[in-house]
Amino acid sequence: MMRLALFNKGRLGLVDGYELVDVTEQLAGSGTPGAAGALHQHIETAARGGAAEIDLAHCARVPLAEAVLEAPLPRPGKIIGAPVNYLDHKAEMEYTTSVADLGVFLKANSSVIGPGQDILLPYTDKRTDQEGELGVVIGRTATHVSADDALDHVFGYTCVLDITVRSGEDRSTRKSFDTFTPIGPWVVTADEIPDPDTLDLRCDVGGATRQRTNTADLIFGVRELIAYTSSVMTLHPGDVIATGTPAGVGPLSHGDRVVLEIEQVGRLEVGVDGSRATPYEQRPGSRDR
């Protein structure tokens, strides 16, 4: 049972109480992991049956409070989103459809940031909302898997913020701006969470709670979501599925702090920076210019 994090310029750490145990060489090997990161490398190795046993006695330790945590998966192969996957969010947004009608969408993996970083607001005059979600990290290649077998393909779980501009473009555009997918603070391995459809979730913005739910209220639960998604596209180790957001989405403002807490998973906190935002009509290709 492990909580695995990236810290201090790409080192791979195992959370042990108030310390991070540096397991980079033991779990990711001595080679350079590349942009995908050491945890992604470990997940792929484990999927091939090559994961090593960990000998914590010979690993360096760093106080968790002194470590700089990074996105545990800085460049997932795919980030897959589940639109309108809670009934209360469907009602709040006055949607007539749900994930069952819409299917899933993709977000750019270049939109990932980690704990303590800032969401950059792109526009001064278009609302940008927070959406707190449970993230599922795929651990084994999945193609046309059944709901009964779906959890066998999960490596672990993490917190995901699916940031969204409320404008007219396709979802993949509105949700793929740089910094629009905060992930972290770590990945909790699947053996710690036998049932991901029973977790409390809360998202606060500026010290006020906006979203509170339990993943039992998902329209497509984790098992069903993996089964559906794998019927459309092959899921590979290190892919991330954002399972959808409940009611309570709302606008972000410069200086806000966004905190997402998920039971048994962790607490992800990021900032909001609107200092570089520009008017929507000044975007490249705007017909209004």
PDB file of C-alpha atoms in Angstrom:
ATOM      1  CA  MET A   1       0.000   0.000   0.000  1.00  0.00           C
ATOM      2  CA  MET A   2       1.661   3.188  -1.147  1.00  0.00           C
ATOM      3  CA  ARG A   3       1.261   6.883  -1.752  1.00  0.00           C
ATOM      4  CA  LEU A   4       3.700   7.876  -4.469  1.00  0.00           C
ATOM      5  CA  ALA A   5       4.702  11.451  -5.236  1.00  0.00           C
ATOM      6  CA  LEU A   6       7.127  13.358  -7.424  1.00  0.00           C
ATOM      7  CA  PHE A   7       9.194  15.930  -5.559  1.00  0.00           C
ATOM      8  CA  ASN A   8      12.331  18.075  -5.772  1.00  0.00           C
ATOM      9  CA  LYS A   9      12.817  18.113  -9.540  1.00  0.00           C
ATOM     10  CA  GLY A  10      11.423  14.743 -10.476  1.00  0.00           C
ATOM     11  CA  ARG A  11      12.464  12.467  -7.620  1.00  0.00           C
ATOM     12  CA  LEU A  12      10.014   9.651  -6.844  1.00  0.00           C
ATOM     13  CA  GLY A  13       8.988   9.441  -3.213  1.00  0.00           C
ATOM     14  CA  LEU A  14       6.943   7.099  -1.066  1.00  0.00           C
ATOM     15  CA  VAL A  15       4.950   8.943   1.592  1.00  0.00           C
ATOM     16  CA  ASP A  16       5.762   7.458   4.999  1.00  0.00           C
ATOM     17  CA  GLY A  17       4.022   9.469   7.697  1.00  0.00           C
ATOM     18  CA  TYR A  18       5.582  12.931   7.696  1.00  0.00           C
ATOM     19  CA  GLU A  19       8.464  11.922   5.452  1.00  0.00           C
ATOM     20  CA  LEU A  20       9.124  11.152   1.816  1.00  0.00           C
ATOM     21  CA  VAL A  21      11.296   8.118   1.205  1.00  0.00           C
ATOM     22  CA  ASP A  22      13.294   8.568  -1.998  1.00  0.00           C
ATOM     23  CA  VAL A  23      12.621   5.392  -4.029  1.00  0.00           C
ATOM     24  CA  THR A  24      13.619   6.796  -7.416  1.00  0.00           C
ATOM     25  CA  GLU A  25      16.308   4.249  -8.232  1.00  0.00           C
ATOM     26  CA  GLN A  26      14.402   1.321  -6.747  1.00  0.00           C
ATOM     27  CA  LEU A  27      11.118   1.926  -8.562  1.00  0.00           C
ATOM     28  CA  ALA A  28      12.072   3.921 -11.660  1.00  0.00           C
ATOM     29  CA  GLY A  29      15.613   2.719 -12.316  1.00  0.00           C
ATOM     30  CA  SER A  30      18.722   4.788 -12.894  1.00  0.00           C
ATOM     31  CA  GLY A  31      17.797   5.973 -16.404  1.00  0.00           C
ATOM     32  CA  THR A  32      16.343   9.380 -17.178  1.00  0.00           C
ATOM     33  CA  PRO A  33      12.535   9.087 -16.968  1.00  0.00           C
ATOM     34  CA  GLY A  34      11.841  11.861 -19.486  1.00  0.00           C
ATOM     35  CA  ALA A  35       8.902  14.262 -19.548  1.00  0.00           C
ATOM     36  CA  ALA A  36       6.394  11.629 -18.413  1.00  0.00           C
ATOM     37  CA  GLY A  37       8.188  11.357 -15.076  1.00  0.00           C
ATOM     38  CA  ALA A  38       9.535   8.661 -12.795  1.00  0.00           C
ATOM     39  CA  LEU A  39       6.129   7.527 -11.520  1.00  0.00           C
ATOM     40  CA  HIS A  40       4.847   7.015 -15.050  1.00  0.00           C
ATOM     41  CA  GLN A  41       7.979   4.982 -15.749  1.00  0.00           C
ATOM     42  CA  HIS A  42       7.323   2.851 -12.659  1.00  0.00           C
ATOM     43  CA  ILE A  43       3.680   2.267 -13.667  1.00  0.00           C
ATOM     44  CA  GLU A  44       4.767   1.048 -17.096  1.00  0.00           C
ATOM     45  CA  THR A  45       7.419  -1.201 -15.566  1.00  0.00           C
ATOM     46  CA  ALA A  46       4.918  -2.637 -13.086  1.00  0.00           C
ATOM     47  CA  ALA A  47       2.484  -3.334 -15.929  1.00  0.00           C
ATOM     48  CA  ARG A  48       5.146  -5.524 -17.529  1.00  0.00           C
ATOM     49  CA  GLY A  49       5.614  -7.376 -14.256  1.00  0.00           C
ATOM     50  CA  GLY A  50       8.992  -5.822 -13.603  1.00  0.00           C
ATOM     51  CA  ALA A  51       8.385  -3.830 -10.437  1.00  0.00           C
ATOM     52  CA  ALA A  52      11.073  -4.338  -7.791  1.00  0.00           C
ATOM     53  CA  GLU A  53      10.652  -4.879  -4.065  1.00  0.00           C
ATOM     54  CA  ILE A  54      11.415  -1.779  -2.023  1.00  0.00           C
ATOM     55  CA  ASP A  55      14.129  -1.787   0.626  1.00  0.00           C
ATOM     56  CA  LEU A  56      13.356   1.342   2.623  1.00  0.00           C
ATOM     57  CA  ALA A  57      16.331   0.852   4.924  1.00  0.00           C
ATOM     58  CA  HIS A  58      18.769   2.124   2.309  1.00  0.00           C
ATOM     59  CA  CYS A  59      16.698   5.062   0.995  1.00  0.00           C
ATOM     60  CA  ALA A  60      17.192   8.722   1.800  1.00  0.00           C
ATOM     61  CA  ARG A  61      14.370  10.469   3.637  1.00  0.00           C
ATOM     62  CA  VAL A  62      13.126  14.035   3.275  1.00  0.00           C
ATOM     63  CA  PRO A  63      10.645  15.748   5.610  1.00  0.00           C
ATOM     64  CA  LEU A  64       7.379  16.056   3.707  1.00  0.00           C
ATOM     65  CA  ALA A  65       6.988  19.651   4.888  1.00  0.00           C
ATOM     66  CA  GLU A  66      10.328  20.585   3.304  1.00  0.00           C
ATOM     67  CA  ALA A  67       9.780  18.843  -0.046  1.00  0.00           C
ATOM     68  CA  VAL A  68       8.522  20.626  -3.152  1.00  0.00           C
ATOM     69  CA  LEU A  69       5.764  18.378  -4.462  1.00  0.00           C
ATOM     70  CA  GLU A  70       5.152  18.233  -8.204  1.00  0.00           C
ATOM     71  CA  ALA A  71       2.429  16.758 -10.378  1.00  0.00           C
ATOM     72  CA  PRO A  72       2.798  12.996  -9.858  1.00  0.00           C
ATOM     73  CA  LEU A  73       2.080  12.439 -13.563  1.00  0.00           C
ATOM     74  CA  PRO A  74       3.329  15.573 -15.344  1.00  0.00           C
ATOM     75  CA  ARG A  75       2.597  14.263 -18.852  1.00  0.00           C
ATOM     76  CA  PRO A  76       0.005  11.473 -18.844  1.00  0.00           C
ATOM     77  CA  GLY A  77      -0.417   9.689 -22.150  1.00  0.00           C
ATOM     78  CA  LYS A  78      -4.096  10.687 -22.165  1.00  0.00           C
ATOM     79  CA  ILE A  79      -6.329  12.721 -19.881  1.00  0.00           C
ATOM     80  CA  ILE A  80      -9.913  11.580 -20.342  1.00  0.00           C
ATOM     81  CA  GLY A  81     -12.841  13.554 -18.962  1.00  0.00           C
ATOM     82  CA  ALA A  82     -16.374  12.468 -18.127  1.00  0.00           C
ATOM     83  CA  PRO A  83     -18.809  15.323 -18.809  1.00  0.00           C
ATOM     84  CA  VAL A  84     -21.979  15.663 -16.728  1.00  0.00           C
ATOM     85  CA  ASN A  85     -21.397  12.596 -14.546  1.00  0.00           C
ATOM     86  CA  TYR A  86     -23.354  13.763 -11.476  1.00  0.00           C
ATOM     87  CA  LEU A  87     -27.117  14.395 -11.596  1.00  0.00           C
ATOM     88  CA  ASP A  88     -26.856  17.509  -9.401  1.00  0.00           C
ATOM     89  CA  HIS A  89     -24.315  19.064 -11.805  1.00  0.00           C
ATOM     90  CA  LYS A  90     -26.616  18.215 -14.722  1.00  0.00           C
ATOM     91  CA  ALA A  91     -29.429  20.100 -12.977  1.00  0.00           C
ATOM     92  CA  GLU A  92     -27.200  23.031 -11.992  1.00  0.00           C
ATOM     93  CA  MET A  93     -26.003  23.580 -15.566  1.00  0.00           C
ATOM     94  CA  GLU A  94     -29.453  22.854 -17.049  1.00  0.00           C
ATOM     95  CA  TYR A  95     -28.045  20.168 -19.311  1.00  0.00           C
ATOM     96  CA  THR A  96     -30.485  17.849 -21.049  1.00  0.00           C
ATOM     97  CA  THR A  97     -27.792  15.207 -21.544  1.00  0.00           C
ATOM     98  CA  SER A  98     -25.296  13.360 -19.361  1.00  0.00           C
ATOM     99  CA  VAL A  99     -22.179  11.242 -19.792  1.00  0.00           C
ATOM    100  CA  ALA A 100     -24.448   8.424 -20.986  1.00  0.00           C
ATOM    101  CA  ASP A 101     -25.353  10.555 -24.032  1.00  0.00           C
ATOM    102  CA  LEU A 102     -22.170  12.592 -24.490  1.00  0.00           C
ATOM    103  CA  GLY A 103     -19.457   9.968 -23.996  1.00  0.00           C
ATOM    104  CA  VAL A 104     -16.012  11.147 -22.893  1.00  0.00           C
ATOM    105  CA  PHE A 105     -13.628  13.876 -24.078  1.00  0.00           C
ATOM    106  CA  LEU A 106      -9.862  14.414 -24.103  1.00  0.00           C
ATOM    107  CA  LYS A 107      -7.810  17.130 -22.433  1.00  0.00           C
ATOM    108  CA  ALA A 108      -4.316  18.119 -23.539  1.00  0.00           C
ATOM    109  CA  ASN A 109      -1.658  16.562 -21.311  1.00  0.00           C
ATOM    110  CA  SER A 110       0.252  19.867 -21.503  1.00  0.00           C
ATOM    111  CA  SER A 111      -2.445  21.331 -19.198  1.00  0.00           C
ATOM    112  CA  VAL A 112      -1.097  19.497 -16.122  1.00  0.00           C
ATOM    113  CA  ILE A 113       0.324  21.335 -13.113  1.00  0.00           C
ATOM    114  CA  GLY A 114       1.102  20.163  -9.585  1.00  0.00           C
ATOM    115  CA  PRO A 115       0.427  21.181  -5.985  1.00  0.00           C
ATOM    116  CA  GLY A 116       1.206  24.766  -5.076  1.00  0.00           C
ATOM    117  CA  GLN A 117       1.262  25.995  -8.660  1.00  0.00           C
ATOM    118  CA  ASP A 118      -1.156  28.511 -10.174  1.00  0.00           C
ATOM    119  CA  ILE A 119      -4.073  28.160 -12.539  1.00  0.00           C
ATOM    120  CA  LEU A 120      -3.643  30.931 -15.127  1.00  0.00           C
ATOM    121  CA  LEU A 121      -6.906  32.603 -16.097  1.00  0.00           C
ATOM    122  CA  PRO A 122      -6.885  33.168 -19.865  1.00  0.00           C
ATOM    123  CA  TYR A 123      -9.633  35.797 -20.229  1.00  0.00           C
ATOM    124  CA  THR A 124     -10.714  38.857 -18.297  1.00  0.00           C
ATOM    125  CA  ASP A 125     -14.312  38.666 -19.474  1.00  0.00           C
ATOM    126  CA  LYS A 126     -15.095  34.947 -19.630  1.00  0.00           C
ATOM    127  CA  ARG A 127     -15.891  32.946 -16.530  1.00  0.00           C
ATOM    128  CA  THR A 128     -13.393  30.208 -15.619  1.00  0.00           C
ATOM    129  CA  ASP A 129     -14.701  27.579 -13.186  1.00  0.00           C
ATOM    130  CA  GLN A 130     -13.242  24.998 -10.839  1.00  0.00           C
ATOM    131  CA  GLU A 131     -14.373  21.380 -11.101  1.00  0.00           C
ATOM    132  CA  GLY A 132     -13.140  19.012  -8.399  1.00  0.00           C
ATOM    133  CA  GLU A 133     -12.902  15.359  -9.425  1.00  0.00           C
ATOM    134  CA  LEU A 134     -11.567  11.946  -8.472  1.00  0.00           C
ATOM    135  CA  GLY A 135      -8.792  10.902 -10.853  1.00  0.00           C
ATOM    136  CA  VAL A 136      -8.263   7.265 -11.848  1.00  0.00           C
ATOM    137  CA  VAL A 137      -4.749   6.249 -12.925  1.00  0.00           C
ATOM    138  CA  ILE A 138      -4.646   3.294 -15.295  1.00  0.00           C
ATOM    139  CA  GLY A 139      -2.121   0.570 -14.434  1.00  0.00           C
ATOM    140  CA  ARG A 140      -2.668  -2.076 -17.115  1.00  0.00           C
ATOM    141  CA  THR A 141      -3.612  -1.838 -20.782  1.00  0.00           C
ATOM    142  CA  ALA A 142      -7.404  -1.957 -21.057  1.00  0.00           C
ATOM    143  CA  THR A 143      -9.415  -2.672 -24.189  1.00  0.00           C
ATOM    144  CA  HIS A 144     -13.086  -3.626 -24.022  1.00  0.00           C
ATOM    145  CA  VAL A 145     -12.866  -4.605 -20.364  1.00  0.00           C
ATOM    146  CA  SER A 146     -16.030  -5.411 -18.441  1.00  0.00           C
ATOM    147  CA  ALA A 147     -17.204  -3.397 -15.458  1.00  0.00           C
ATOM    148  CA  ASP A 148     -16.564  -6.469 -13.284  1.00  0.00           C
ATOM    149  CA  ASP A 149     -12.894  -6.554 -14.359  1.00  0.00           C
ATOM    150  CA  ALA A 150     -12.344  -2.796 -14.591  1.00  0.00           C
ATOM    151  CA  LEU A 151     -10.659  -2.230 -11.222  1.00  0.00           C
ATOM    152  CA  ASP A 152      -8.037  -4.849 -12.084  1.00  0.00           C
ATOM    153  CA  HIS A 153      -6.706  -2.281 -14.579  1.00  0.00           C
ATOM    154  CA  VAL A 154      -6.318   0.558 -12.052  1.00  0.00           C
ATOM    155  CA  PHE A 155      -2.938   1.529 -10.613  1.00  0.00           C
ATOM    156  CA  GLY A 156      -4.290   4.126  -8.225  1.00  0.00           C
ATOM    157  CA  TYR A 157      -6.209   7.306  -7.544  1.00  0.00           C
ATOM    158  CA  THR A 158      -5.441  11.006  -7.271  1.00  0.00           C
ATOM    159  CA  CYS A 159      -7.109  14.418  -7.022  1.00  0.00           C
ATOM    160  CA  VAL A 160      -7.844  16.253 -10.279  1.00  0.00           C
ATOM    161  CA  LEU A 161      -9.120  19.775 -10.900  1.00  0.00           C
ATOM    162  CA  ASP A 162     -10.741  20.041 -14.319  1.00  0.00           C
ATOM    163  CA  ILE A 163     -10.609  23.810 -14.939  1.00  0.00           C
ATOM    164  CA  THR A 164     -13.070  25.080 -17.551  1.00  0.00           C
ATOM    165  CA  VAL A 165     -13.683  28.304 -19.463  1.00  0.00           C
ATOM    166  CA  ARG A 166     -17.398  28.964 -20.005  1.00  0.00           C
ATOM    167  CA  SER A 167     -17.259  29.945 -23.650  1.00  0.00           C
ATOM    168  CA  GLY A 168     -18.566  28.495 -26.891  1.00  0.00           C
ATOM    169  CA  GLU A 169     -15.711  26.252 -27.985  1.00  0.00           C
ATOM    170  CA  ASP A 170     -15.620  22.465 -27.787  1.00  0.00           C
ATOM    171  CA  ARG A 171     -14.974  20.981 -24.326  1.00  0.00           C
ATOM    172  CA  SER A 172     -11.479  19.853 -25.268  1.00  0.00           C
ATOM    173  CA  THR A 173     -10.554  23.458 -26.097  1.00  0.00           C
ATOM    174  CA  ARG A 174     -12.201  25.059 -23.067  1.00  0.00           C
ATOM    175  CA  LYS A 175     -10.507  22.599 -20.707  1.00  0.00           C
ATOM    176  CA  SER A 176      -7.035  22.323 -22.282  1.00  0.00           C
ATOM    177  CA  PHE A 177      -5.431  25.680 -21.554  1.00  0.00           C
ATOM    178  CA  ASP A 178      -2.016  25.417 -19.948  1.00  0.00           C
ATOM    179  CA  THR A 179      -2.427  24.949 -16.147  1.00  0.00           C
ATOM    180  CA  PHE A 180      -6.038  23.698 -16.481  1.00  0.00           C
ATOM    181  CA  THR A 181      -5.413  20.227 -15.018  1.00  0.00           C
ATOM    182  CA  PRO A 182      -3.921  20.361 -11.525  1.00  0.00           C
ATOM    183  CA  ILE A 183      -3.127  16.800 -10.351  1.00  0.00           C
ATOM    184  CA  GLY A 184      -1.857  15.548  -7.010  1.00  0.00           C
ATOM    185  CA  PRO A 185      -0.561  15.706  -4.418  1.00  0.00           C
ATOM    186  CA  TRP A 186       0.307  12.034  -5.005  1.00  0.00           C
ATOM    187  CA  VAL A 187      -1.145   8.816  -6.361  1.00  0.00           C
ATOM    188  CA  VAL A 188      -2.624   6.396  -3.844  1.00  0.00           C
ATOM    189  CA  THR A 189      -2.253   2.808  -5.032  1.00  0.00           C
ATOM    190  CA  ALA A 190      -5.470   0.913  -5.712  1.00  0.00           C
ATOM    191  CA  ASP A 191      -4.994  -1.573  -2.882  1.00  0.00           C
ATOM    192  CA  GLU A 192      -5.611   1.244  -0.396  1.00  0.00           C
ATOM    193  CA  ILE A 193      -9.045   1.972  -1.879  1.00  0.00           C
ATOM    194  CA  PRO A 194     -11.042  -1.219  -2.475  1.00  0.00           C
ATOM    195  CA  ASP A 195     -14.141   0.708  -3.573  1.00  0.00           C
ATOM    196  CA  PRO A 196     -13.608   4.076  -5.297  1.00  0.00           C
ATOM    197  CA  ASP A 197     -17.378   4.629  -5.496  1.00  0.00           C
ATOM    198  CA  THR A 198     -17.736   5.427  -1.776  1.00  0.00           C
ATOM    199  CA  LEU A 199     -15.414   8.417  -1.313  1.00  0.00           C
ATOM    200  CA  ASP A 200     -16.335  11.819   0.125  1.00  0.00           C
ATOM    201  CA  LEU A 201     -15.161  14.769  -1.996  1.00  0.00           C
ATOM    202  CA  ARG A 202     -15.011  18.456  -1.078  1.00  0.00           C
ATOM    203  CA  CYS A 203     -13.734  21.452  -3.013  1.00  0.00           C
ATOM    204  CA  ASP A 204     -13.183  24.871  -1.412  1.00  0.00           C
ATOM    205  CA  VAL A 205     -12.425  28.146  -3.162  1.00  0.00           C
ATOM    206  CA  GLY A 206     -11.269  31.179  -1.193  1.00  0.00           C
ATOM    207  CA  GLY A 207     -11.993  29.392   2.082  1.00  0.00           C
ATOM    208  CA  ALA A 208     -15.637  28.635   1.234  1.00  0.00           C
ATOM    209  CA  THR A 209     -16.912  25.168   0.370  1.00  0.00           C
ATOM    210  CA  ARG A 210     -18.399  25.054  -3.113  1.00  0.00           C
ATOM    211  CA  GLN A 211     -18.609  21.338  -3.832  1.00  0.00           C
ATOM    212  CA  ARG A 212     -19.390  18.453  -1.522  1.00  0.00           C
ATOM    213  CA  THR A 213     -20.407  14.983  -2.661  1.00  0.00           C
ATOM    214  CA  ASN A 214     -19.697  11.273  -2.470  1.00  0.00           C
ATOM    215  CA  THR A 215     -18.540   9.322  -5.504  1.00  0.00           C
ATOM    216  CA  ALA A 216     -21.491   6.983  -4.873  1.00  0.00           C
ATOM    217  CA  ASP A 217     -23.516   9.660  -6.688  1.00  0.00           C
ATOM    218  CA  LEU A 218     -21.638   9.287  -9.996  1.00  0.00           C
ATOM    219  CA  ILE A 219     -23.905   8.436 -12.954  1.00  0.00           C
ATOM    220  CA  PHE A 220     -21.162   6.225 -14.402  1.00  0.00           C
ATOM    221  CA  GLY A 221     -19.220   4.834 -11.440  1.00  0.00           C
ATOM    222  CA  VAL A 222     -15.505   4.138 -11.770  1.00  0.00           C
ATOM    223  CA  ARG A 223     -16.035   0.572 -12.974  1.00  0.00           C
ATOM    224  CA  GLU A 224     -18.616   1.526 -15.568  1.00  0.00           C
ATOM    225  CA  LEU A 225     -16.598   4.532 -16.711  1.00  0.00           C
ATOM    226  CA  ILE A 226     -13.508   2.401 -17.335  1.00  0.00           C
ATOM    227  CA  ALA A 227     -15.600  -0.191 -19.170  1.00  0.00           C
ATOM    228  CA  TYR A 228     -17.222   2.446 -21.380  1.00  0.00           C
ATOM    229  CA  THR A 229     -14.011   4.346 -22.098  1.00  0.00           C
ATOM    230  CA  SER A 230     -12.063   1.184 -22.920  1.00  0.00           C
ATOM    231  CA  SER A 231     -14.760   0.286 -25.445  1.00  0.00           C
ATOM    232  CA  VAL A 232     -13.891   3.491 -27.329  1.00  0.00           C
ATOM    233  CA  MET A 233     -10.123   3.802 -26.897  1.00  0.00           C
ATOM    234  CA  THR A 234      -7.362   1.609 -25.535  1.00  0.00           C
ATOM    235  CA  LEU A 235      -6.260   2.740 -22.093  1.00  0.00           C
ATOM    236  CA  HIS A 236      -2.539   2.536 -21.394  1.00  0.00           C
ATOM    237  CA  PRO A 237      -0.580   2.539 -18.131  1.00  0.00           C
ATOM    238  CA  GLY A 238      -0.310   6.094 -16.856  1.00  0.00           C
ATOM    239  CA  ASP A 239      -3.465   7.381 -18.541  1.00  0.00           C
ATOM    240  CA  VAL A 240      -5.707   9.444 -16.236  1.00  0.00           C
ATOM    241  CA  ILE A 241      -9.505   9.466 -16.183  1.00  0.00           C
ATOM    242  CA  ALA A 242     -11.164  12.457 -14.490  1.00  0.00           C
ATOM    243  CA  THR A 243     -14.467  11.008 -13.335  1.00  0.00           C
ATOM    244  CA  GLY A 244     -16.649  14.126 -13.418  1.00  0.00           C
ATOM    245  CA  THR A 245     -17.647  16.951 -11.108  1.00  0.00           C
ATOM    246  CA  PRO A 246     -20.648  17.513  -8.820  1.00  0.00           C
ATOM    247  CA  ALA A 247     -22.758  20.650  -8.429  1.00  0.00           C
ATOM    248  CA  GLY A 248     -21.100  23.778  -7.091  1.00  0.00           C
ATOM    249  CA  VAL A 249     -18.855  24.870  -9.940  1.00  0.00           C
ATOM    250  CA  GLY A 250     -18.162  28.581  -9.891  1.00  0.00           C
ATOM    251  CA  PRO A 251     -15.939  31.393 -11.139  1.00  0.00           C
ATOM    252  CA  LEU A 252     -12.307  31.720 -10.132  1.00  0.00           C
ATOM    253  CA  SER A 253     -10.692  35.082  -9.412  1.00  0.00           C
ATOM    254  CA  HIS A 254      -7.124  36.306  -9.176  1.00  0.00           C
ATOM    255  CA  GLY A 255      -5.675  35.408  -5.785  1.00  0.00           C
ATOM    256  CA  ASP A 256      -8.061  32.550  -5.015  1.00  0.00           C
ATOM    257  CA  ARG A 257      -6.844  29.354  -3.375  1.00  0.00           C
ATOM    258  CA  VAL A 258      -8.524  26.165  -4.575  1.00  0.00           C
ATOM    259  CA  VAL A 259      -8.446  23.134  -2.265  1.00  0.00           C
ATOM    260  CA  LEU A 260      -9.720  19.708  -3.297  1.00  0.00           C
ATOM    261  CA  GLU A 261      -9.915  16.993  -0.637  1.00  0.00           C
ATOM    262  CA  ILE A 262     -10.920  13.408  -1.370  1.00  0.00           C
ATOM    263  CA  GLU A 263     -11.318  10.829   1.371  1.00  0.00           C
ATOM    264  CA  GLN A 264      -8.432   8.329   1.505  1.00  0.00           C
ATOM    265  CA  VAL A 265      -6.760  10.066  -1.460  1.00  0.00           C
ATOM    266  CA  GLY A 266      -5.384  13.429  -0.355  1.00  0.00           C
ATOM    267  CA  ARG A 267      -5.542  17.195  -0.417  1.00  0.00           C
ATOM    268  CA  LEU A 268      -4.597  19.204  -3.502  1.00  0.00           C
ATOM    269  CA  GLU A 269      -4.146  22.969  -3.190  1.00  0.00           C
ATOM    270  CA  VAL A 270      -3.350  25.420  -5.991  1.00  0.00           C
ATOM    271  CA  GLY A 271      -3.546  29.162  -6.563  1.00  0.00           C
ATOM    272  CA  VAL A 272      -5.212  31.313  -9.211  1.00  0.00           C
ATOM    273  CA  ASP A 273      -3.410  33.996 -11.229  1.00  0.00           C
ATOM    274  CA  GLY A 274      -5.332  36.346 -13.482  1.00  0.00           C
ATOM    275  CA  SER A 275      -2.556  38.893 -14.005  1.00  0.00           C
ATOM    276  CA  ARG A 276      -1.953  37.811 -17.597  1.00  0.00           C
ATOM    277  CA  ALA A 277      -5.591  37.433 -18.647  1.00  0.00           C
ATOM    278  CA  THR A 278      -6.721  39.258 -21.795  1.00  0.00           C
ATOM    279  CA  PRO A 279     -10.121  40.101 -23.306  1.00  0.00           C
ATOM    280  CA  TYR A 280     -11.783  37.173 -25.076  1.00  0.00           C
ATOM    281  CA  GLU A 281     -12.112  39.191 -28.287  1.00  0.00           C
ATOM    282  CA  GLN A 282      -8.319  39.496 -28.488  1.00  0.00           C
ATOM    283  CA  ARG A 283      -7.767  35.727 -28.809  1.00  0.00           C
ATOM    284  CA  PRO A 284      -6.016  34.667 -32.045  1.00  0.00           C
ATOM    285  CA  GLY A 285      -8.454  34.188 -34.888  1.00  0.00           C
ATOM    286  CA  SER A 286     -11.296  36.096 -33.250  1.00  0.00           C
ATOM    287  CA  ARG A 287     -13.807  37.347 -35.807  1.00  0.00           C
ATOM    288  CA  ASP A 288     -14.706  40.241 -33.537  1.00  0.00           C
ATOM    289  CA  ARG A 289     -11.322  41.916 -33.932  1.00  0.00           C
TER     290      ARG A 289
END
